[in-house]
Short mmCIF file of N, CA, C and O in Angstrom, two decimals:
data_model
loop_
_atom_site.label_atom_id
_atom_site.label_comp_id
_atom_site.label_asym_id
_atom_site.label_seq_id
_atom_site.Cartn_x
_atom_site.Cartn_y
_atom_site.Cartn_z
N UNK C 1 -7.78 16.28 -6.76
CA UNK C 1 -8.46 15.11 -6.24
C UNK C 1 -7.88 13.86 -6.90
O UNK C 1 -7.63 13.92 -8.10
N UNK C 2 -7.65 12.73 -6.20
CA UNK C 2 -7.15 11.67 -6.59
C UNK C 2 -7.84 10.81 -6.09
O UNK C 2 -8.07 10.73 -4.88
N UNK C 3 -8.44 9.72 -7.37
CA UNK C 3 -9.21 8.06 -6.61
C UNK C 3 -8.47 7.44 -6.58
O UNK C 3 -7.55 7.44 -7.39
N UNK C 4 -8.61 6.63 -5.59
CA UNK C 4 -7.61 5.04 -5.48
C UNK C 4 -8.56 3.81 -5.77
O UNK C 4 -9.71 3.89 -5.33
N UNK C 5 -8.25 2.89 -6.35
CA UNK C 5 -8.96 1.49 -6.26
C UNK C 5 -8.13 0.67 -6.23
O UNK C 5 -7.20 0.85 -7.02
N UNK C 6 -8.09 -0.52 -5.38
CA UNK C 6 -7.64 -1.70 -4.94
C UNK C 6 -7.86 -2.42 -5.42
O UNK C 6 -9.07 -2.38 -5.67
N UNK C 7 -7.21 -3.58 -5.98
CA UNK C 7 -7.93 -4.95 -6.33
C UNK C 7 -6.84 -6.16 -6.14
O UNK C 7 -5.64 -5.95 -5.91
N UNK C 8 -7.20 -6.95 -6.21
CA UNK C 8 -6.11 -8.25 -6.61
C UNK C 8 -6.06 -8.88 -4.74
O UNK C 8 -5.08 -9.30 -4.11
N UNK C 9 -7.14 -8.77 -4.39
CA UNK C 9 -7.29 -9.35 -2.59
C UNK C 9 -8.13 -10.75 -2.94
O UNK C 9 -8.85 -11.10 -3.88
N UNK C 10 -7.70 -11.33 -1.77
CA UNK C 10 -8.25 -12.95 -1.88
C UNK C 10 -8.20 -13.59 -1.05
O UNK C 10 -7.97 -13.09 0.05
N UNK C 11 -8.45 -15.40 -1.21
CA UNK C 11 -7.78 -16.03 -0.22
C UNK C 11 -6.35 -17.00 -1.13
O UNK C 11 -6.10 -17.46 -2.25
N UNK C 12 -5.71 -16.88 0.29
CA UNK C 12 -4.14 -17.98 0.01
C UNK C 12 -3.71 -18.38 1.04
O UNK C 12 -3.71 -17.66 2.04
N UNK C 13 -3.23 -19.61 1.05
CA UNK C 13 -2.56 -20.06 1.88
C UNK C 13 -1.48 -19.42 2.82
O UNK C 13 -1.02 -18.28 2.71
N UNK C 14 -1.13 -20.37 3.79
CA UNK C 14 0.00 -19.82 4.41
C UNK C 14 1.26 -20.19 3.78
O UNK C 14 1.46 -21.37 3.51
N UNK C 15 2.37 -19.05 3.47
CA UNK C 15 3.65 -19.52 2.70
C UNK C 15 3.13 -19.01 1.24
O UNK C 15 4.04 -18.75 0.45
N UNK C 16 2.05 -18.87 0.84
CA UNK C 16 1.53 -18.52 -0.49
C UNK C 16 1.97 -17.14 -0.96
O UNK C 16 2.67 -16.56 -0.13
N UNK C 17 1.74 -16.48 -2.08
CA UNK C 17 2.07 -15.40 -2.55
C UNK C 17 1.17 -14.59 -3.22
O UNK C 17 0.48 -15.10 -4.10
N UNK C 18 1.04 -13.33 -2.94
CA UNK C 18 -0.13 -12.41 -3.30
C UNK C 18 0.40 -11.02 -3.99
O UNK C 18 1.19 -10.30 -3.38
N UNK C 19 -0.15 -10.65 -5.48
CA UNK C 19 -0.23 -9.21 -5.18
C UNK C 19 -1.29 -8.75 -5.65
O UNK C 19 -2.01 -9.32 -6.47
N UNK C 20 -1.57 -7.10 -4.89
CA UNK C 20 -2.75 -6.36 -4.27
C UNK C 20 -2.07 -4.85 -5.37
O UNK C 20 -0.95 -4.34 -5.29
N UNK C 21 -2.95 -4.56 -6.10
CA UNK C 21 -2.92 -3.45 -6.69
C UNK C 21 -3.34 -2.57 -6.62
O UNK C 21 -4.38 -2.81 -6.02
N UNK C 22 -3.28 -1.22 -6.88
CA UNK C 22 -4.54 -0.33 -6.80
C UNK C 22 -4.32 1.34 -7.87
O UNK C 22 -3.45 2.19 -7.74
N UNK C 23 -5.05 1.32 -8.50
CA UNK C 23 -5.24 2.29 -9.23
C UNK C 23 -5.38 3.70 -9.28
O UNK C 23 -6.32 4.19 -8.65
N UNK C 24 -4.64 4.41 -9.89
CA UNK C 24 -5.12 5.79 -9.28
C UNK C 24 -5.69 6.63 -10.36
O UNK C 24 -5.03 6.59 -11.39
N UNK C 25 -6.77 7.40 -10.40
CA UNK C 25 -6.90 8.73 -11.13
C UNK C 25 -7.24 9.80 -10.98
O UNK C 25 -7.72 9.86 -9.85
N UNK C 26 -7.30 10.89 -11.56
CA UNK C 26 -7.65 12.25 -11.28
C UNK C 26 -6.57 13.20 -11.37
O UNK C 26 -6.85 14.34 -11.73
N UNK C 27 -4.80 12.75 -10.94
CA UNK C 27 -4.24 13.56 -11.12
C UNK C 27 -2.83 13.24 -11.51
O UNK C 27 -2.86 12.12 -12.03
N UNK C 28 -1.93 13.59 -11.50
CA UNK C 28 -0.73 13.27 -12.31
C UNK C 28 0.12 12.30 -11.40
O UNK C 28 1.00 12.78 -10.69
N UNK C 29 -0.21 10.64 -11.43
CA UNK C 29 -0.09 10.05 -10.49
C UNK C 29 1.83 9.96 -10.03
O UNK C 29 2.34 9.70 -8.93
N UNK C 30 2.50 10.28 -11.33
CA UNK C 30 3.54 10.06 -11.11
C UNK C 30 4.24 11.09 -9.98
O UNK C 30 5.42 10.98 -9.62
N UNK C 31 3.75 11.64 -9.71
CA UNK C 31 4.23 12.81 -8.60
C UNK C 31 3.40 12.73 -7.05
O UNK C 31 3.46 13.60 -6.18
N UNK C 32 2.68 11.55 -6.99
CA UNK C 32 2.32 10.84 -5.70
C UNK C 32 3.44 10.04 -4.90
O UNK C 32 4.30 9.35 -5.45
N UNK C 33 3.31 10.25 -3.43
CA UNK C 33 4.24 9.17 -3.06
C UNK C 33 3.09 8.14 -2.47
O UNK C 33 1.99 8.63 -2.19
N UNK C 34 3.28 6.92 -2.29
CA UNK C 34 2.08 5.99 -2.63
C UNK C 34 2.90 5.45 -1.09
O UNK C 34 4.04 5.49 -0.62
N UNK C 35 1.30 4.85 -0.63
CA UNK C 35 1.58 4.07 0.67
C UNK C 35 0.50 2.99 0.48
O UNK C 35 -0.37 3.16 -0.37
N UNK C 36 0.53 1.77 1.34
CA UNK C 36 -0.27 0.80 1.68
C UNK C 36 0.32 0.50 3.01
O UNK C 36 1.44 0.37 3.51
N UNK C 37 -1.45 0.44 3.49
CA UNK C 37 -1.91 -0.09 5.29
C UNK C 37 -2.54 -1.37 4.78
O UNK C 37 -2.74 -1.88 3.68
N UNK C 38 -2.89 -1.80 6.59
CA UNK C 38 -3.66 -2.82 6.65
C UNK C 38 -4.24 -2.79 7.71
O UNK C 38 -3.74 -2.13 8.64
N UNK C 39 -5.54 -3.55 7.89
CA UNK C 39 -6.38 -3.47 9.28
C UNK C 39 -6.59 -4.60 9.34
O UNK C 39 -6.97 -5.05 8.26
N UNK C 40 -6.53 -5.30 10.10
CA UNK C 40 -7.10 -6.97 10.91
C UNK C 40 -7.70 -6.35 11.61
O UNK C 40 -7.51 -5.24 12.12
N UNK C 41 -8.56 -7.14 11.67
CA UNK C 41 -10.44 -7.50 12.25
C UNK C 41 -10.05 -6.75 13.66
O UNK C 41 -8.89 -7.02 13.98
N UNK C 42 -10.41 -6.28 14.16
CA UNK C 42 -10.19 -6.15 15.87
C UNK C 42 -9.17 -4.77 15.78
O UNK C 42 -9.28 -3.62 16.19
N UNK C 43 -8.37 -5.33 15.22
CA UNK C 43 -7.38 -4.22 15.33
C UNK C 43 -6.81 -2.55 15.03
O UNK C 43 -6.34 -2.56 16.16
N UNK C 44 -6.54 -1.51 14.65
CA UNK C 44 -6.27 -0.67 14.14
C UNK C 44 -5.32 -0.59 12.97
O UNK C 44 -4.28 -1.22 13.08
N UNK C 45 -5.61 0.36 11.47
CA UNK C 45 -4.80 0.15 10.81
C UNK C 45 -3.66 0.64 10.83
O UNK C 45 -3.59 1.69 11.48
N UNK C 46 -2.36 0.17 10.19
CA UNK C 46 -0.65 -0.20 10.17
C UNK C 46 -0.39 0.00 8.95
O UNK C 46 -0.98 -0.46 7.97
N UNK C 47 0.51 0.71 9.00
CA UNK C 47 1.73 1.08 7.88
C UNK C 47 2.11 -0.42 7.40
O UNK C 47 2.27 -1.32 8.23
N UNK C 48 2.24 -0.65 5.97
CA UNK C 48 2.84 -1.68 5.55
C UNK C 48 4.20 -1.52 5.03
O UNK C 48 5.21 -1.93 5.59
N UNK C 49 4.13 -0.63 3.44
CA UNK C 49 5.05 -0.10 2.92
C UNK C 49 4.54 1.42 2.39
O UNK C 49 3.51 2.09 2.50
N UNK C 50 5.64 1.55 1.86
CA UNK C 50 5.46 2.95 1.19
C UNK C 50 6.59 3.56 -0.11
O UNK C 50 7.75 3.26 0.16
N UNK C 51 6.46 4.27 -1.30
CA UNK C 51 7.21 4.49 -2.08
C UNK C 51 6.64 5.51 -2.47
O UNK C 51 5.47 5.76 -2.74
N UNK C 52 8.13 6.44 -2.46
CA UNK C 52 8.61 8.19 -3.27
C UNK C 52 8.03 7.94 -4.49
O UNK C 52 7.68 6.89 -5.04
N UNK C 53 7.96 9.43 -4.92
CA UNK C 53 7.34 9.30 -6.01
C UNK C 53 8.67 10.46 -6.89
O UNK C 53 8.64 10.83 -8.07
N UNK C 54 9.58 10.75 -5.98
CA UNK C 54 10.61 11.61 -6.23
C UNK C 54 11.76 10.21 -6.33
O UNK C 54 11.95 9.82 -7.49
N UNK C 55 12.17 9.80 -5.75
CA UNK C 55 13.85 9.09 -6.35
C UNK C 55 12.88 7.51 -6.20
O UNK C 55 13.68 6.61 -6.43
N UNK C 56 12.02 7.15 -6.02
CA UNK C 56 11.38 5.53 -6.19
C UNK C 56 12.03 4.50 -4.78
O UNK C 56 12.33 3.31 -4.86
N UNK C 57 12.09 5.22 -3.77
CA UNK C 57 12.86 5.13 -2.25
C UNK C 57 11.71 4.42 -1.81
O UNK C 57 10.63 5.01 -1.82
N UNK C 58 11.76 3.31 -1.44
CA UNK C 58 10.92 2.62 -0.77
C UNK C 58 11.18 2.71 1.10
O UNK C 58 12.15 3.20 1.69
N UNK C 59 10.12 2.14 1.61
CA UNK C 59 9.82 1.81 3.33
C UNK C 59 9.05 0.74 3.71
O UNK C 59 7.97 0.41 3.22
N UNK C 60 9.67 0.20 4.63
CA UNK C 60 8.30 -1.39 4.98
C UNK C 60 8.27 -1.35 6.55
O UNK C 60 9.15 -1.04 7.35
N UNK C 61 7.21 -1.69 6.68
CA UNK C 61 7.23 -1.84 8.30
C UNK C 61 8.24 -3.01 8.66
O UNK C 61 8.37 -3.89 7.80
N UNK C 62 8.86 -3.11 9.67
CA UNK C 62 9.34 -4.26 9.88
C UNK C 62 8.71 -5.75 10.03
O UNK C 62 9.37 -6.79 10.12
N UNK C 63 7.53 -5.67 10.03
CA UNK C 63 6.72 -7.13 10.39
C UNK C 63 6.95 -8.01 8.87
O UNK C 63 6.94 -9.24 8.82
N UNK C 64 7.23 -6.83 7.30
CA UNK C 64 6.86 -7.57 6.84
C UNK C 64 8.13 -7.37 5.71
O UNK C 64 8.31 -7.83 4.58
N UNK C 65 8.73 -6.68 6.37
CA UNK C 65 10.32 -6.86 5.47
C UNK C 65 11.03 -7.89 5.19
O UNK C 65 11.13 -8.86 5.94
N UNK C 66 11.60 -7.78 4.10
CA UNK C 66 11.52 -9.45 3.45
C UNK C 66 10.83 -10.12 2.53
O UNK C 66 11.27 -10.76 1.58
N UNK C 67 9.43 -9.91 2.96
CA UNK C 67 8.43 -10.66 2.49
C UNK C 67 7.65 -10.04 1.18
O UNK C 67 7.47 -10.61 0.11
N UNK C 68 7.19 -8.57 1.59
CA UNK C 68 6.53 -8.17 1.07
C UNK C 68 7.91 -6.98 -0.28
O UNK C 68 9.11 -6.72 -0.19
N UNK C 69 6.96 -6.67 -1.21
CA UNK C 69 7.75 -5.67 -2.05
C UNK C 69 6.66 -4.77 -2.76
O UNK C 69 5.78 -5.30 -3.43
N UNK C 70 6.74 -3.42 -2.61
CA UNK C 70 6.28 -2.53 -3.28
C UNK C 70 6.77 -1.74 -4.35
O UNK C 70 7.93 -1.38 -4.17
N UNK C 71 6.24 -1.35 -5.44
CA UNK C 71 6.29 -0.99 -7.02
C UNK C 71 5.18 0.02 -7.18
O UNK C 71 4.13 0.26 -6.58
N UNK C 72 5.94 0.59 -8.42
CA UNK C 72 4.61 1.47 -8.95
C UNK C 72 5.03 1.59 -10.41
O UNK C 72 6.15 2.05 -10.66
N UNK C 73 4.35 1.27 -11.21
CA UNK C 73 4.47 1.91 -12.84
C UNK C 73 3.71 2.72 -12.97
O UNK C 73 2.55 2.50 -13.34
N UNK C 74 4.24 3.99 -12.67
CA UNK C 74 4.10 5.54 -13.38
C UNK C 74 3.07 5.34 -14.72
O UNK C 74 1.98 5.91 -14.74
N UNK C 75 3.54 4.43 -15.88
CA UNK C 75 2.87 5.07 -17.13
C UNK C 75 1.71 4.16 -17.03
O UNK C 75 1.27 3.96 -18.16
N UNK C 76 1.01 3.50 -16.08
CA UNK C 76 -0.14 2.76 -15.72
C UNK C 76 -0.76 3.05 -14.51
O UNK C 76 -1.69 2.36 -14.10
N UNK C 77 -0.27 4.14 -13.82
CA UNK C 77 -0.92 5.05 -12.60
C UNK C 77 -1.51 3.90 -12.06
O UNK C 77 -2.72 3.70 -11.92
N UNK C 78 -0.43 3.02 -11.72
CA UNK C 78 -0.63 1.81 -10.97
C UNK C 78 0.42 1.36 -9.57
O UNK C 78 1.59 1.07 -9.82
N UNK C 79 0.06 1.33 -8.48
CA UNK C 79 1.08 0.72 -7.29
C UNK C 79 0.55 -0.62 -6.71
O UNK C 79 -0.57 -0.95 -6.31
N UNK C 80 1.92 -1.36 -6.81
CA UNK C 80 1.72 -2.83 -6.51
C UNK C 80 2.01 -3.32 -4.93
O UNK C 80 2.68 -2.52 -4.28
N UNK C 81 1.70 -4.24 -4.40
CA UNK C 81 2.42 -4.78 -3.10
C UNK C 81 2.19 -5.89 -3.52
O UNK C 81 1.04 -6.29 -3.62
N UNK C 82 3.97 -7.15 -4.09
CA UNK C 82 3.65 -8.04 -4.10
C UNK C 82 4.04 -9.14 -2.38
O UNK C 82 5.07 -9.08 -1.71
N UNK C 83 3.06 -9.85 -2.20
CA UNK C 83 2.95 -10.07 -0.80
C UNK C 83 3.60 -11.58 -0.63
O UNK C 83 2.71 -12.42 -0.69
N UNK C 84 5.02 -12.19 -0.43
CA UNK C 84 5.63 -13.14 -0.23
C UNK C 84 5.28 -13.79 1.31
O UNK C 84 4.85 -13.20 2.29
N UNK C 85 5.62 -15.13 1.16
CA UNK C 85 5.67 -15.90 2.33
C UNK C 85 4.96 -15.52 3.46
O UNK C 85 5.38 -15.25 4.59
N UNK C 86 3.23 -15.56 2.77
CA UNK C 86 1.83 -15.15 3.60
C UNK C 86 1.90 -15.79 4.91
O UNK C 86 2.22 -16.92 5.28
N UNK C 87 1.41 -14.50 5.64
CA UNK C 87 0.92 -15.56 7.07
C UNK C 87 -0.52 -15.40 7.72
O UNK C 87 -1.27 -14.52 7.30
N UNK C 88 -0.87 -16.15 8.62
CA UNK C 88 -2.09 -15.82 8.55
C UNK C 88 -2.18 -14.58 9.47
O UNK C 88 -3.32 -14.12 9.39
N UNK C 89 -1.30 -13.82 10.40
CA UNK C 89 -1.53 -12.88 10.66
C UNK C 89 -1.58 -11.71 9.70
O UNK C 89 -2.02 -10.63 10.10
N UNK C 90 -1.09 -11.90 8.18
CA UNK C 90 -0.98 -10.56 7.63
C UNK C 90 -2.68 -11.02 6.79
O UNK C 90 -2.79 -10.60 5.64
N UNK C 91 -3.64 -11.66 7.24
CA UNK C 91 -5.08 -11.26 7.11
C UNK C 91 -5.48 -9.54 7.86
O UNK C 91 -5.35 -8.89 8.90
N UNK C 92 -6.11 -9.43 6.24
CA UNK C 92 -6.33 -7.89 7.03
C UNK C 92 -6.95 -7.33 5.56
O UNK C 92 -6.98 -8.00 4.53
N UNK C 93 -7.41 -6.02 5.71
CA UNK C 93 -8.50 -5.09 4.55
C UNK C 93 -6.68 -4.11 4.12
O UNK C 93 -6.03 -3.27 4.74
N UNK C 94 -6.53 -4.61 3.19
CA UNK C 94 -5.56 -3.58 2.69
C UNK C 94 -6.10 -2.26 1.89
O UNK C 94 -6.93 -2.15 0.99
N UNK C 95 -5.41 -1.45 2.48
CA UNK C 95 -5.83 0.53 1.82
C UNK C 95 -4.24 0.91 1.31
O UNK C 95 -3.14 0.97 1.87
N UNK C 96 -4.89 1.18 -0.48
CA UNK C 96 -3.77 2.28 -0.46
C UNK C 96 -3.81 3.82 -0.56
O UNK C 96 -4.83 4.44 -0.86
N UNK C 97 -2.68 4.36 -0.28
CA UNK C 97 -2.83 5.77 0.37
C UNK C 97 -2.07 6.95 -0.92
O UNK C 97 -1.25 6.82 -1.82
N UNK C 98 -2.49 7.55 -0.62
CA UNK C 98 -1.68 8.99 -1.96
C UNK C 98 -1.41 10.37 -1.32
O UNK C 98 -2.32 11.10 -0.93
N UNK C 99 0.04 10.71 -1.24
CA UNK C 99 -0.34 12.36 -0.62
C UNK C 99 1.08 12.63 -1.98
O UNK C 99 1.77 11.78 -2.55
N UNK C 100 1.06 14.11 -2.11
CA UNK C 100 2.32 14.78 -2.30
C UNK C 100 3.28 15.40 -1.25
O UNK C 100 3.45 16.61 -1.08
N UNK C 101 3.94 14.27 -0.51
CA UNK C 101 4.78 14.47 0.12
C UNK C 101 6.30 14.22 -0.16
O UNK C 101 6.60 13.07 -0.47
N UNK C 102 7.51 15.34 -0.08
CA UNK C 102 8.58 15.16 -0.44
C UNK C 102 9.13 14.11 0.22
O UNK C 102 8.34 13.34 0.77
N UNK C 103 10.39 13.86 0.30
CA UNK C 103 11.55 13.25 0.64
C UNK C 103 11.10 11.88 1.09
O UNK C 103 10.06 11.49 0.56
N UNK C 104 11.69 11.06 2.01
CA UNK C 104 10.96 9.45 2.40
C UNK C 104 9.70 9.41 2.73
O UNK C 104 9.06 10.01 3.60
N UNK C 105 9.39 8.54 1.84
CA UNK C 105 7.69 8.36 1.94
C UNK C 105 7.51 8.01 3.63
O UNK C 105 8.32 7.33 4.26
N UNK C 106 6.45 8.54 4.11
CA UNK C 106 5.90 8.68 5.50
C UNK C 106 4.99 7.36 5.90
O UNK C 106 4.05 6.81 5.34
N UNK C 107 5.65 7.13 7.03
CA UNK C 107 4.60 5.47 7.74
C UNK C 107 3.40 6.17 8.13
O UNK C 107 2.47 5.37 8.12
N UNK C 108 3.06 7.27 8.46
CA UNK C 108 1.87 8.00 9.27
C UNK C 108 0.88 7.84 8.37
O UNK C 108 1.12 7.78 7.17
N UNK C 109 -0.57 7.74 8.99
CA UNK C 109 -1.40 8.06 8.10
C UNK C 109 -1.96 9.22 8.14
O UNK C 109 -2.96 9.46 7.46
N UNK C 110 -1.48 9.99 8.84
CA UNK C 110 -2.33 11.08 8.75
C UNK C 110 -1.19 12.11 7.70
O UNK C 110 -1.63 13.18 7.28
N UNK C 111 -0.07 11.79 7.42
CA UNK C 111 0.47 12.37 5.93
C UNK C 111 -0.20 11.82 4.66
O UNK C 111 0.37 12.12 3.61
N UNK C 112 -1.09 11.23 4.59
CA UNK C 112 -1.53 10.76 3.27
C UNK C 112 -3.26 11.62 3.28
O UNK C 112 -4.10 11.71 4.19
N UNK C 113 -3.26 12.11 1.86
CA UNK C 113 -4.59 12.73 1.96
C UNK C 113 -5.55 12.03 1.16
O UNK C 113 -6.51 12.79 1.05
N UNK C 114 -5.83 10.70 0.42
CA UNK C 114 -5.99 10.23 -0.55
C UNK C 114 -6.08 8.95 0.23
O UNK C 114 -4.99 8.72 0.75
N UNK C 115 -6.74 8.26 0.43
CA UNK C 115 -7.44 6.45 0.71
C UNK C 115 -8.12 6.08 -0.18
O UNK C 115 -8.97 6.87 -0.58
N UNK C 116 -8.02 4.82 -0.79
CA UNK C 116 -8.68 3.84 -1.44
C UNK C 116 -9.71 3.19 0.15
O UNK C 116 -9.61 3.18 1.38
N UNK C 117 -11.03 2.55 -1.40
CA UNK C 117 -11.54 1.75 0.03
C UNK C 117 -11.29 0.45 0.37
O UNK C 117 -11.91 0.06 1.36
N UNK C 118 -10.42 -0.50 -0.26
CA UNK C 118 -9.22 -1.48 0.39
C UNK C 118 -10.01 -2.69 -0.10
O UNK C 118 -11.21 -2.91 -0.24
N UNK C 119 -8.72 -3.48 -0.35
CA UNK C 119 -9.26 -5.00 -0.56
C UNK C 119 -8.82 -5.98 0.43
O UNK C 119 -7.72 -5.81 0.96
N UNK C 120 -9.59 -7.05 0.74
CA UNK C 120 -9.26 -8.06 2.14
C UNK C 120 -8.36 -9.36 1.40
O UNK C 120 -8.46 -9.83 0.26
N UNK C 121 -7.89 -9.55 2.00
CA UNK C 121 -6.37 -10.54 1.81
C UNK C 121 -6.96 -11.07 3.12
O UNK C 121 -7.19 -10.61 4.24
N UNK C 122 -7.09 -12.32 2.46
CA UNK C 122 -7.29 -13.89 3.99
C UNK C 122 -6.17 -14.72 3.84
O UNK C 122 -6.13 -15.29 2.75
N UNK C 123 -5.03 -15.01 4.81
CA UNK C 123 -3.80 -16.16 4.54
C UNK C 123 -4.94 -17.09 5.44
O UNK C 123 -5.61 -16.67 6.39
N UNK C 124 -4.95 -17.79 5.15
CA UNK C 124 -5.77 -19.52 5.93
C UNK C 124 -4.48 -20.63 6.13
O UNK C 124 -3.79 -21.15 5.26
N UNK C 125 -4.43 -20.77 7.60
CA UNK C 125 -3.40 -21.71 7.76
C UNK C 125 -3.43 -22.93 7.43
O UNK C 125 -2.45 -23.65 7.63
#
């Protein structure tokens, strides 16, 4: 069993810069491959990024490549998304995700067995 907790959500401007953390415990986090979604109001949730927990191989959706960058420090069973050049469409409840899955970390959510219950990120234009 593995918990996730989120934190570091807010409001910022548009063009502003954010990062969204989230915590893990219960099991040997360094052998997680770690993902973060997002849901806007109305909408269904989206793959953001994602990172191996085997070679540290990252993935981003394309909406937000570029912008955004994902991390994890292992000896703080901690994964980061720091969130560059905000817009107000990337308002949304961010979740991060945990499975033990090999090779490139997976955009799907239904490969992740492990959800946090997410923090909301508002860009205000």
């Amino acid at each position: 069993q593995v918990q996730l907790m989120e934190s570091g959500g807010g409001l910022v401007q548009a063009g502003g810069s954010l990062r969204v953390s989230c915590l893990a415990s219960g099991r040997t986090f360094s052998y997680y491959t770690m993902g973060w979604f997002r849901q806007a109001p109305g909408k269904e949730r989206e793959f953001v990024a994602a990172i191996s927990w085997e070679s540290g191989s990252t993935r981003y959706a394309d909406s937000v490549k570029g912008r955004f960058i994902i991390s994890r420090a292992n000896i703080a069973n901690t994964v980061y998304l720091q969130m560059n050049s905000l817009k107000p469409e990337d308002t949304a409840v961010y979740y991060c995700a945990a499975d033990r899955v090999p090779g490139l970390p997976p955009a799907l959510e239904r490969e992740y067995e492990y959800w946090g219950q997410g923090t909301y990120v508002t860009v205000s234009s």
